[in-house]
CSV table of C-alpha atoms and ligand atoms in Angstrom, one decimal:
chain,number,residue,atom,x,y,z
A,1,MET,CA,128.3,31.1,54.6
A,2,ARG,CA,126.5,29.0,56.7
A,3,TYR,CA,128.2,25.0,57.3
A,4,LEU,CA,127.4,22.2,60.0
A,5,GLU,CA,129.8,21.3,62.7
A,6,ILE,CA,129.3,17.5,63.9
A,7,ALA,CA,130.8,15.5,67.0
A,8,GLY,CA,130.5,11.8,65.3
A,9,LYS,CA,130.2,8.3,66.8
A,10,LYS,CA,127.1,8.7,68.5
A,11,PRO,CA,124.9,6.3,67.7
A,12,LEU,CA,121.5,7.9,67.0
A,13,CYS,CA,118.3,7.1,69.0
A,14,GLY,CA,115.2,8.7,69.6
A,15,GLU,CA,111.7,9.5,67.2
A,16,VAL,CA,112.0,12.2,64.0
A,17,THR,CA,108.7,13.3,61.5
A,18,ILE,CA,109.9,12.8,58.2
A,19,GLN,CA,108.7,16.4,56.1
A,20,GLY,CA,106.5,17.0,53.3
A,21,SER,CA,107.6,16.0,50.0
A,22,LYS,CA,109.7,18.8,47.9
A,23,ASN,CA,109.5,17.1,44.8
A,24,ALA,CA,105.8,16.9,45.1
A,25,ALA,CA,105.4,20.2,46.7
A,26,LEU,CA,107.3,22.1,43.6
A,27,PRO,CA,105.1,21.0,40.5
A,28,VAL,CA,101.9,21.1,42.8
A,29,LEU,CA,102.9,24.4,43.8
A,30,THR,CA,103.6,25.5,40.0
A,31,ALA,CA,100.2,24.2,39.0
A,32,CYS,CA,98.1,26.2,41.5
A,33,LEU,CA,98.6,28.8,38.3
A,34,LEU,CA,96.5,26.5,36.2
A,35,GLY,CA,92.7,28.2,37.5
A,36,ASP,CA,91.7,31.1,40.1
A,37,GLY,CA,90.7,31.0,43.2
A,38,PRO,CA,93.1,29.9,46.4
A,39,CYS,CA,95.0,26.3,46.2
A,40,VAL,CA,96.2,24.8,50.0
A,41,ILE,CA,98.8,23.2,50.1
A,42,GLU,CA,99.3,21.2,53.3
A,43,ASN,CA,102.1,19.4,54.9
A,44,CYS,CA,104.7,22.1,52.6
A,45,PRO,CA,108.1,21.8,53.6
A,46,GLN,CA,110.0,24.7,54.8
A,47,ILE,CA,112.8,24.9,52.1
A,48,GLN,CA,114.6,27.4,49.8
A,49,ASP,CA,113.4,25.8,46.9
A,50,VAL,CA,109.8,26.0,48.0
A,51,GLU,CA,110.5,30.2,48.8
A,52,ASP,CA,111.9,30.2,45.6
A,53,THR,CA,109.0,28.4,43.4
A,54,CYS,CA,106.9,31.1,45.8
A,55,ALA,CA,108.7,34.0,44.8
A,56,LEU,CA,108.0,33.3,41.2
A,57,LEU,CA,104.5,32.8,41.7
A,58,ARG,CA,104.4,36.2,43.3
A,59,LEU,CA,106.2,37.7,40.4
A,60,LEU,CA,103.2,36.7,38.2
A,61,GLY,CA,100.9,38.3,39.5
A,62,CYS,CA,99.5,35.1,42.6
A,63,LYS,CA,99.1,36.4,46.1
A,64,THR,CA,100.9,33.8,47.9
A,65,SER,CA,101.0,33.3,51.5
A,66,ARG,CA,102.4,30.7,54.5
A,67,MET,CA,101.1,29.9,57.7
A,68,GLY,CA,103.6,27.2,59.2
A,69,HIS,CA,103.6,23.8,57.1
A,70,THR,CA,99.9,25.0,54.7
A,71,VAL,CA,101.0,27.3,51.8
A,72,SER,CA,98.4,29.3,49.9
A,73,VAL,CA,98.4,30.5,46.5
A,74,ASP,CA,95.9,32.1,44.7
A,75,ALA,CA,96.3,32.8,40.6
A,76,SER,CA,92.7,35.1,40.2
A,77,GLY,CA,95.8,37.9,39.8
A,78,VAL,CA,98.2,36.4,37.1
A,79,GLU,CA,98.5,38.7,35.1
A,80,PHE,CA,102.7,38.4,32.8
A,81,SER,CA,104.1,35.4,31.5
A,82,ALA,CA,107.7,35.9,32.2
A,83,ILE,CA,109.6,34.5,35.7
A,84,PHE,CA,113.4,36.2,34.7
A,85,CYS,CA,115.4,36.8,37.8
A,86,GLU,CA,117.7,35.1,40.0
A,87,GLU,CA,115.5,32.0,41.7
A,88,ALA,CA,113.9,30.7,38.2
A,89,GLU,CA,117.7,30.2,37.2
A,90,ARG,CA,118.4,29.0,40.7
A,91,ILE,CA,116.1,25.9,40.5
A,92,ARG,CA,115.9,23.0,38.1
A,93,SER,CA,112.1,23.1,39.0
A,94,SER,CA,111.3,26.4,37.1
A,95,VAL,CA,111.4,24.8,33.8
A,96,LEU,CA,107.9,23.8,35.4
A,97,PHE,CA,106.6,27.2,34.8
A,98,LEU,CA,107.1,26.6,31.0
A,99,GLY,CA,104.4,23.9,30.9
A,100,ALA,CA,102.1,26.2,33.0
A,101,LEU,CA,101.8,29.6,32.0
A,102,LEU,CA,101.8,28.0,28.2
A,103,GLY,CA,98.7,26.2,29.6
A,104,ARG,CA,97.2,29.2,31.5
A,105,MET,CA,98.6,32.6,29.3
A,106,GLY,CA,99.2,30.7,26.4
A,107,GLU,CA,102.8,32.4,26.1
A,108,ALA,CA,105.7,31.8,28.4
A,109,ALA,CA,109.8,33.3,28.7
A,110,LEU,CA,111.9,32.2,31.5
A,111,PRO,CA,115.5,31.3,31.2
A,112,TYR,CA,117.2,28.4,31.2
A,113,PRO,CA,116.6,26.7,34.8
A,114,GLY,CA,119.6,25.9,37.8
A,115,GLY,CA,119.5,22.8,39.7
A,116,CYS,CA,122.0,20.6,41.5
A,117,ALA,CA,125.4,20.1,38.9
A,118,ILE,CA,125.0,16.6,38.9
A,119,GLY,CA,125.1,16.4,34.7
A,120,SER,CA,124.3,18.7,32.1
A,121,ARG,CA,120.5,18.4,32.5
A,122,PRO,CA,118.9,19.5,29.6
A,123,ILE,CA,115.6,20.2,28.3
A,124,ASP,CA,114.6,18.9,24.5
A,125,LEU,CA,112.6,15.9,26.1
A,126,HIS,CA,110.8,18.8,27.6
A,127,LEU,CA,110.9,20.8,24.2
A,128,GLU,CA,109.9,18.2,21.7
A,129,ALA,CA,107.1,17.2,23.9
A,130,LEU,CA,105.4,20.4,24.0
A,131,LYS,CA,106.2,21.1,20.3
A,132,LYS,CA,103.9,18.3,19.8
A,133,LEU,CA,100.9,20.1,22.1
A,134,GLY,CA,100.9,23.3,19.5
A,135,VAL,CA,103.9,25.4,20.8
A,136,HIS,CA,106.1,27.8,19.0
A,137,PHE,CA,109.4,28.4,20.6
A,138,PHE,CA,111.5,31.5,19.9
A,139,GLU,CA,115.2,31.9,20.3
A,140,SER,CA,115.1,35.4,21.4
A,141,LEU,CA,112.5,37.8,23.3
A,142,ASP,CA,110.1,38.8,20.4
A,143,THR,CA,107.3,41.3,22.2
A,144,GLY,CA,105.0,40.0,20.4
A,145,THR,CA,105.2,36.8,22.3
A,146,LEU,CA,104.8,38.3,25.4
A,147,ARG,CA,101.5,39.6,26.8
A,148,LYS,CA,102.0,43.7,27.1
A,149,GLU,CA,101.1,45.1,29.7
A,150,ARG,CA,97.7,46.3,29.7
A,151,ALA,CA,97.8,49.6,29.5
A,152,GLY,CA,95.8,52.1,32.5
A,153,GLU,CA,95.3,48.2,34.0
A,154,THR,CA,96.1,48.6,37.8
A,155,VAL,CA,98.4,45.6,38.5
A,156,PRO,CA,100.7,44.4,41.4
A,157,GLU,CA,103.0,46.5,41.6
A,158,ILE,CA,105.6,43.7,42.5
A,159,ALA,CA,104.4,42.0,39.0
A,160,ALA,CA,104.8,45.2,36.7
A,161,GLU,CA,108.0,46.4,38.1
A,162,ALA,CA,109.4,42.8,37.7
A,163,PHE,CA,107.7,42.8,33.9
A,164,THR,CA,109.6,46.1,33.2
A,165,LYS,CA,113.0,44.9,34.1
A,166,ASP,CA,112.4,41.3,32.6
A,167,LEU,CA,111.6,43.3,29.2
A,168,GLN,CA,115.0,44.9,29.7
A,169,LEU,CA,116.8,41.9,31.5
A,170,CYS,CA,115.0,38.8,28.6
A,171,GLY,CA,118.4,37.6,28.1
A,172,ALA,CA,119.0,34.0,27.3
A,173,GLY,CA,116.6,31.9,27.5
A,174,ILE,CA,112.8,30.2,26.7
A,175,TYR,CA,110.3,32.3,24.7
A,176,ALA,CA,107.5,30.3,23.5
A,177,ASN,CA,103.7,30.5,22.8
A,178,ALA,CA,101.0,28.1,21.9
A,179,PRO,CA,97.9,30.0,20.0
A,180,HIS,CA,96.6,26.4,19.7
A,181,LEU,CA,97.0,24.4,23.0
A,182,HIS,CA,95.7,20.3,21.5
A,183,GLY,CA,96.2,17.2,22.8
A,184,ALA,CA,98.6,14.8,20.9
A,185,CYS,CA,100.8,11.6,21.3
A,186,ILE,CA,103.2,11.7,23.1
A,187,GLN,CA,106.4,9.0,23.2
A,188,PHE,CA,109.2,10.2,25.4
A,189,PRO,CA,112.7,7.4,24.4
A,190,GLN,CA,113.4,7.7,28.0
A,191,PRO,CA,111.4,8.1,31.7
A,192,SER,CA,111.8,12.3,32.6
A,193,VAL,CA,110.6,13.6,35.7
A,194,GLY,CA,110.4,17.0,34.8
A,195,ALA,CA,109.3,16.2,30.9
A,196,THR,CA,106.8,14.5,32.2
A,197,GLU,CA,105.5,16.8,34.6
A,198,ASN,CA,105.9,20.1,31.8
A,199,THR,CA,103.3,18.2,29.6
A,200,ILE,CA,101.1,17.4,32.0
A,201,LEU,CA,100.6,21.3,33.4
A,202,ALA,CA,100.6,22.1,29.4
A,203,ALA,CA,98.0,19.4,28.4
A,204,VAL,CA,95.0,19.7,31.6
A,205,LEU,CA,93.8,22.6,29.9
A,206,ALA,CA,94.9,22.1,26.2
A,207,ASP,CA,92.0,21.1,23.7
A,208,GLY,CA,91.3,17.4,23.5
A,209,GLU,CA,92.9,13.8,24.4
A,210,THR,CA,96.4,13.6,24.8
A,211,LEU,CA,98.3,10.7,25.7
A,212,ILE,CA,101.7,10.1,27.0
A,213,GLU,CA,104.1,7.0,26.3
A,214,ASN,CA,107.3,6.1,28.5
A,215,ALA,CA,106.3,8.7,31.6
A,216,ALA,CA,107.8,8.8,34.4
A,217,LEU,CA,106.2,6.6,37.6
A,218,GLU,CA,107.8,8.6,40.6
A,219,PRO,CA,105.7,9.1,43.2
A,220,GLU,CA,106.2,12.8,43.2
A,221,THR,CA,104.7,12.9,39.5
A,222,GLU,CA,102.0,10.9,40.3
A,223,GLU,CA,101.0,13.3,43.1
A,224,LEU,CA,100.8,16.3,40.8
A,225,CYS,CA,97.9,14.3,38.5
A,226,ARG,CA,96.0,13.4,42.1
A,227,PHE,CA,96.6,17.3,42.9
A,228,LEU,CA,95.1,18.5,39.0
A,229,ASN,CA,92.6,15.7,39.2
A,230,LEU,CA,91.0,16.7,42.9
A,231,ARG,CA,91.0,20.1,41.0
A,232,GLY,CA,88.6,18.4,38.3
A,233,ALA,CA,91.2,17.4,35.3
A,234,ASP,CA,90.7,14.3,33.6
A,235,ILE,CA,94.3,12.4,33.9
A,236,GLN,CA,94.5,8.6,33.5
A,237,ARG,CA,97.8,6.7,34.6
A,238,GLU,CA,97.3,3.1,33.0
A,239,ARG,CA,99.6,0.3,33.3
A,240,GLY,CA,102.8,0.6,31.2
A,241,GLY,CA,103.9,4.1,32.0
A,242,ARG,CA,101.0,5.7,29.9
A,243,ILE,CA,99.1,9.0,30.9
A,244,ARG,CA,96.1,9.5,29.6
A,245,ILE,CA,94.8,13.1,29.6
A,246,PHE,CA,91.6,14.4,28.4
A,247,GLY,CA,91.5,18.2,28.5
A,248,LYS,CA,89.4,20.6,30.3
A,249,LYS,CA,88.2,24.0,29.8
A,250,THR,CA,89.0,25.1,33.9
A,251,LEU,CA,90.0,24.0,36.9
A,252,ARG,CA,88.9,24.6,40.4
A,253,PRO,CA,90.1,25.6,43.6
A,254,VAL,CA,91.7,22.4,46.2
A,255,ARG,CA,92.8,22.1,49.5
A,256,TYR,CA,95.7,19.6,49.4
A,257,ARG,CA,98.1,17.2,52.1
A,258,LEU,CA,101.4,16.5,50.9
A,259,ASP,CA,102.7,13.0,51.0
A,260,ALA,CA,105.8,12.8,53.0
A,261,ASP,CA,109.1,13.2,51.3
A,262,ARG,CA,110.6,9.7,50.4
A,263,ILE,CA,114.4,11.4,49.5
A,264,VAL,CA,114.7,12.7,52.6
A,265,ALA,CA,113.3,9.5,54.8
A,266,GLY,CA,115.9,7.6,53.2
A,267,SER,CA,118.6,9.7,53.8
A,268,TYR,CA,117.6,9.2,57.4
A,269,LEU,CA,117.4,5.6,57.3
A,270,LEU,CA,120.8,5.6,55.9
A,271,ALA,CA,121.8,8.1,58.0
A,272,GLY,CA,121.0,5.6,61.2
A,273,ALA,CA,122.0,2.2,59.2
A,274,ALA,CA,125.8,4.2,59.1
A,275,CYS,CA,125.3,5.8,63.1
A,276,GLY,CA,123.3,2.2,64.6
A,277,GLY,CA,121.2,3.1,67.0
A,278,SER,CA,117.6,2.4,67.7
A,279,VAL,CA,115.7,5.7,65.4
A,280,ARG,CA,111.4,5.4,64.8
A,281,PHE,CA,110.6,7.5,61.5
A,282,ARG,CA,107.2,8.6,61.6
A,283,ASN,CA,104.6,8.9,58.7
A,284,LEU,CA,107.6,7.1,56.5
A,285,PRO,CA,106.0,6.3,53.1
A,286,MET,CA,107.4,2.8,53.3
A,287,GLU,CA,105.6,1.8,50.4
A,288,GLN,CA,107.5,4.2,48.3
A,289,LEU,CA,111.0,3.2,49.6
A,290,ALA,CA,110.6,-1.1,48.6
A,291,SER,CA,113.5,-0.3,46.6
A,292,LEU,CA,115.6,1.5,49.3
A,293,LEU,CA,114.4,-1.4,51.8
A,294,ALA,CA,115.3,-4.3,49.9
A,295,VAL,CA,119.0,-2.6,49.7
A,296,LEU,CA,119.3,-2.3,54.0
A,297,SER,CA,117.9,-5.9,54.5
A,298,ARG,CA,121.1,-7.0,52.4
A,299,MET,CA,123.3,-4.7,54.7
A,300,GLY,CA,121.6,-6.4,58.0
A,301,VAL,CA,119.0,-3.4,58.6
A,302,THR,CA,115.5,-4.2,59.5
A,303,VAL,CA,112.4,-1.2,59.0
A,304,THR,CA,109.1,-2.0,60.8
A,305,GLN,CA,105.7,-1.1,59.6
A,306,ASP,CA,105.6,1.5,62.2
A,307,GLY,CA,109.0,3.2,60.9
A,308,SER,CA,111.4,1.5,63.7
A,309,MET,CA,114.5,0.9,62.5
A,310,GLN,CA,117.3,-1.6,63.6
A,311,VAL,CA,120.9,-2.7,62.9
A,312,GLN,CA,121.1,-6.1,63.7
A,313,GLY,CA,125.0,-6.8,64.1
A,314,ASP,CA,127.6,-4.7,61.8
A,315,LEU,CA,126.5,-3.1,58.8
A,316,LEU,CA,127.2,-5.5,56.1
A,317,ALA,CA,128.0,-4.8,52.3
A,318,ALA,CA,125.4,-4.2,49.8
A,319,GLY,CA,126.9,-6.1,46.6
A,320,ASP,CA,125.7,-4.5,43.7
A,321,VAL,CA,123.6,-1.7,43.5
A,322,VAL,CA,122.4,0.4,40.0
A,323,THR,CA,120.1,3.1,39.9
A,324,ALA,CA,117.3,3.7,38.0
A,325,PRO,CA,113.5,5.3,37.4
A,326,TYR,CA,111.4,4.6,39.9
A,327,PRO,CA,110.4,1.9,41.1
A,328,GLY,CA,114.7,0.7,40.7
A,329,PHE,CA,116.9,2.6,43.5
A,330,PRO,CA,116.3,6.4,43.3
A,331,THR,CA,119.5,8.2,42.0
A,332,ASP,CA,119.0,10.8,44.6
A,333,LEU,CA,120.1,8.5,47.1
A,334,GLN,CA,123.1,7.1,45.5
A,335,SER,CA,125.3,9.7,47.8
A,336,PRO,CA,123.7,8.5,51.7
A,337,LEU,CA,124.0,5.2,50.2
A,338,LEU,CA,127.6,5.8,49.0
A,339,ALA,CA,128.5,7.6,52.5
A,340,ALA,CA,126.6,4.5,54.7
A,341,LEU,CA,128.3,2.0,52.6
A,342,CYS,CA,131.9,3.0,53.4
A,343,LEU,CA,131.0,2.4,57.7
A,344,ALA,CA,129.6,-1.7,56.0
A,345,GLN,CA,132.0,-5.0,56.1
A,346,GLY,CA,133.0,-5.9,52.7
A,347,GLU,CA,132.7,-4.2,49.0
A,348,SER,CA,129.6,-2.7,47.4
A,349,ARG,CA,129.4,-1.5,44.5
A,350,ILE,CA,126.7,1.5,43.3
A,351,CYS,CA,126.3,2.4,39.4
A,352,GLU,CA,125.0,5.4,38.7
A,353,THR,CA,122.5,5.1,35.3
A,354,VAL,CA,120.5,8.3,35.8
A,355,PHE,CA,122.8,11.7,35.3
A,356,GLU,CA,126.6,11.5,34.2
A,357,ASN,CA,127.8,13.7,37.4
A,358,ARG,CA,126.8,12.3,40.6
A,359,PHE,CA,129.6,10.8,42.4
A,360,ARG,CA,131.3,14.5,43.3
A,361,THR,CA,131.0,13.4,47.1
A,362,ALA,CA,133.1,10.3,46.8
A,363,GLU,CA,136.3,12.6,46.9
A,364,GLU,CA,134.4,14.8,49.8
A,365,LEU,CA,134.4,11.4,51.6
A,366,ARG,CA,137.7,9.8,50.9
A,367,LYS,CA,138.9,13.2,53.5
A,368,MET,CA,137.2,11.0,55.9
A,369,GLY,CA,139.5,8.7,55.1
A,370,ALA,CA,137.1,5.9,53.1
A,371,SER,CA,137.7,4.2,50.5
A,372,ILE,CA,135.8,4.4,47.2
A,373,THR,CA,137.2,4.0,43.7
A,374,VAL,CA,135.1,5.9,40.8
A,375,GLU,CA,135.8,4.1,37.3
A,376,GLY,CA,133.2,5.2,34.3
A,377,SER,CA,129.8,5.1,35.9
A,378,CYS,CA,130.4,3.0,38.8
A,379,ALA,CA,132.0,3.8,42.5
A,380,LYS,CA,133.3,0.7,44.5
A,381,ILE,CA,133.1,0.9,48.2
A,382,GLN,CA,135.8,-0.9,50.2
A,383,GLY,CA,133.6,-1.0,53.9
A,384,ARG,CA,134.4,-0.9,57.0
A,385,ALA,CA,136.5,2.3,57.1
A,386,MET,CA,137.0,3.7,59.9
A,387,LEU,CA,135.9,7.6,59.2
A,388,GLN,CA,137.9,10.1,60.8
A,389,GLY,CA,136.3,13.3,61.5
A,390,ALA,CA,137.2,16.4,58.8
A,391,ASP,CA,136.7,19.6,57.2
A,392,VAL,CA,134.1,18.9,53.9
A,393,CYS,CA,132.0,20.8,51.3
A,394,ALA,CA,128.9,19.6,49.9
A,395,PRO,CA,129.0,19.2,46.2
A,396,ASP,CA,125.2,19.2,46.0
A,397,LEU,CA,121.9,18.8,48.1
A,398,ARG,CA,121.9,14.9,48.0
A,399,GLY,CA,125.7,14.8,48.4
A,400,GLY,CA,125.4,17.2,51.7
A,401,ALA,CA,123.3,14.8,53.4
A,402,ALA,CA,125.1,12.0,52.8
A,403,LEU,CA,128.2,13.9,54.2
A,404,VAL,CA,126.2,14.8,57.4
A,405,ALA,CA,125.5,10.9,57.3
A,406,ALA,CA,129.0,10.2,57.4
A,407,ALA,CA,130.4,12.6,60.2
A,408,LEU,CA,127.4,11.6,62.0
A,409,ALA,CA,129.4,8.3,62.2
A,410,ALA,CA,132.8,9.5,62.0
A,411,SER,CA,135.1,9.4,65.1
A,412,GLY,CA,135.9,13.7,65.9
A,413,ARG,CA,134.7,16.3,64.4
A,414,SER,CA,133.4,17.6,61.2
A,415,ARG,CA,133.2,20.6,59.5
A,416,ILE,CA,130.3,20.9,56.6
A,417,GLN,CA,130.8,24.1,54.1
A,418,GLY,CA,128.1,24.5,51.2
A,419,TYR,CA,124.8,24.0,54.2
A,420,ASP,CA,122.8,26.3,51.8
A,421,TYR,CA,123.0,23.2,49.1
A,422,ILE,CA,121.2,21.5,52.4
A,423,ALA,CA,118.6,23.9,53.4
A,424,ARG,CA,117.5,24.0,49.8
A,425,GLY,CA,115.6,20.2,50.6
A,426,TYR,CA,116.0,19.5,54.1
A,427,GLU,CA,113.6,21.3,55.9
A,428,ASP,CA,115.8,21.3,59.1
A,429,ILE,CA,118.5,18.7,59.5
A,430,CYS,CA,120.1,20.3,62.4
A,431,ARG,CA,117.1,19.8,64.3
A,432,ASP,CA,116.0,16.8,63.1
A,433,PHE,CA,119.0,14.4,64.3
A,434,GLN,CA,119.4,16.4,67.3
A,435,SER,CA,116.2,15.3,68.1
A,436,LEU,CA,118.0,11.5,67.7
A,437,GLY,CA,120.9,13.0,70.0
A,438,ALA,CA,123.4,14.1,67.8
A,439,GLU,CA,126.2,16.4,68.1
A,440,ILE,CA,125.0,18.6,65.7
A,441,ARG,CA,125.0,22.4,65.4
A,442,LEU,CA,124.2,25.2,62.6
A,443,THR,CA,127.0,28.0,62.5
A,444,ASP,CA,127.7,30.8,60.2
A,445,SER,CA,131.0,31.9,59.1
A,446,GLY,CA,130.5,35.4,60.7
A,447,ASP,CA,130.1,33.4,64.6
A,448,LYS,CA,132.9,33.2,66.7
A,449,LYS,CA,131.6,30.3,68.6
A,450,VAL,CA,133.8,27.4,69.2
A,451,TRP,CA,132.9,24.5,70.5
B,1,LIG,C1,113.9,15.1,38.7
B,1,LIG,O1,114.9,16.0,37.9
B,1,LIG,C2,114.1,15.6,40.1
B,1,LIG,N1,114.2,17.4,40.6
B,1,LIG,C3,115.8,15.3,41.0
B,1,LIG,O2,115.7,15.4,42.2
B,1,LIG,C4,115.9,13.8,40.3
B,1,LIG,O3,117.0,12.7,40.3
B,1,LIG,C5,115.0,13.3,38.2
B,1,LIG,O4,113.8,13.9,39.0
B,1,LIG,C6,115.0,12.2,38.5
B,1,LIG,O5,114.3,11.6,39.7
B,1,LIG,C7,112.3,17.8,40.4
B,1,LIG,O6,111.8,17.2,41.0
B,1,LIG,C8,112.8,19.1,41.0
B,1,LIG,P1,114.7,14.0,35.1
B,1,LIG,P2,114.7,16.1,36.7
B,1,LIG,O7,113.9,14.8,33.8
B,1,LIG,O8,113.1,16.4,36.2
B,1,LIG,C9,117.7,13.2,31.3
B,1,LIG,C10,116.8,16.7,44.0
B,1,LIG,O9,117.8,16.1,44.5
B,1,LIG,N2,116.5,14.1,30.9
B,1,LIG,O10,114.2,12.4,35.5
B,1,LIG,O11,115.6,17.2,36.4
B,1,LIG,C11,118.4,14.0,32.3
B,1,LIG,O12,120.2,14.4,32.2
B,1,LIG,C12,116.8,16.5,42.8
B,1,LIG,O13,115.7,16.1,44.6
B,1,LIG,C13,117.1,14.8,29.0
B,1,LIG,O14,118.0,14.1,28.5
B,1,LIG,O15,114.9,14.4,36.5
B,1,LIG,C14,118.7,12.5,33.2
B,1,LIG,O16,119.5,12.0,32.6
B,1,LIG,C15,117.8,16.1,41.6
B,1,LIG,N3,116.1,15.8,28.8
B,1,LIG,C16,117.2,12.1,32.9
B,1,LIG,O17,117.0,12.1,31.8
B,1,LIG,C17,115.4,16.3,29.4
B,1,LIG,O18,114.5,16.9,28.7
B,1,LIG,C18,116.6,12.3,34.1
B,1,LIG,O19,115.9,13.3,34.4
B,1,LIG,C19,114.9,16.3,31.0
B,1,LIG,C20,116.0,14.9,31.6
């Protein structure tokens, strides 16, 4: 198993470029299914979740290729509508193939999605919305819902093999078809990024107009709409979380460049705040980070328009911070903030309102000497703890990034197990912090290297 080794207590100094957005790349790549021809996605991060998504696209008969940070997807050869495989079970965003396959093929079969264990993560909002668009769900595999392999036609080897395997392997999962996908009015009881994106993916090729109310406002959902409109879709975002979609017959292939990843940017800003020093982040998506910048300002941290960050004197406590759907404080930065506040002067409190089990990093931070008390959905942090390096384990993707920040700020050495979580969303966290002067290294448990 791969783990990180860090020798902390070094101020960070230098410049680093923020990678392309994971949570925009995943729905955009999935949306490549919605039409023939090669789509070219630039600034696409080299992370495991992107590789897994490309594997799912190939399983369906797409051709995918990567040149550095540019990924091409040609969905002309899409033959199948089932994605039963470990990649689909590993990532949360595989559930978006439901909307895309229903839009493209009129049917879909896939396992329940995976993703970080940060809560129960139901998909009821996805299913209820799709039913309104004319989708029928089946409890188990009914071969009538899956496109049978076309006798006599040559199909891509990988797809043919996987499809046959699927028919045997189709176990617990989501089976659906939509004889007539049509527009509808969908009112979400609460904002959901994935349910909004799944509805958009199914509605862009549906017959008629769809209105989504209480849609997610996250920038990544906005990027999906921009990408689809560039392909010829007609998606209009109105005030107050309303999205209006006029269904089209086909979409054209395009070239699209992803925005920078606001959560990676925020994770790195919080690590810089914890360590001190002088750091500049190239292509920081400032306009998407307003809620974090407001908290950092309370902590005595300034960030200028060119992405330069300065900690003015001691790091200060943040008072109360409550996570919320965008434009509120992002739940994905809750763990990195928890880590930074362990080094701040005074008491802070973070309340997590989006996911019900997202404070597991606190236990690991306590191993480093942090003083954190979790009561219900809130964590109280008594800052100024002089963190000591320790052996810790990443409980999930963003918790892993939080532990890196804490270890970089702590005195002594740390070992962080669970690097594979971090690699799902951070392209090369070692390279990035090494470029800021940190002593951080990736080691495989098979290696005998010692410091
Ligand atoms: C997306 O997850 C992101 N993942 C998450 O980032 C992010 O934390 C989350 O949005 C919130 O911003 C990707 O984009 C791949 P939701 P998603 O549906 O779509 C409940 C990361 O670290 N809910 O907005 O799964 C749900 O349980 C990951 O990059 C239902 O009840 O999040 C949660 O409490 C972690 N029923 C809330 O809504 C549903 O059908 C928000 O979830 C769907 C969601």
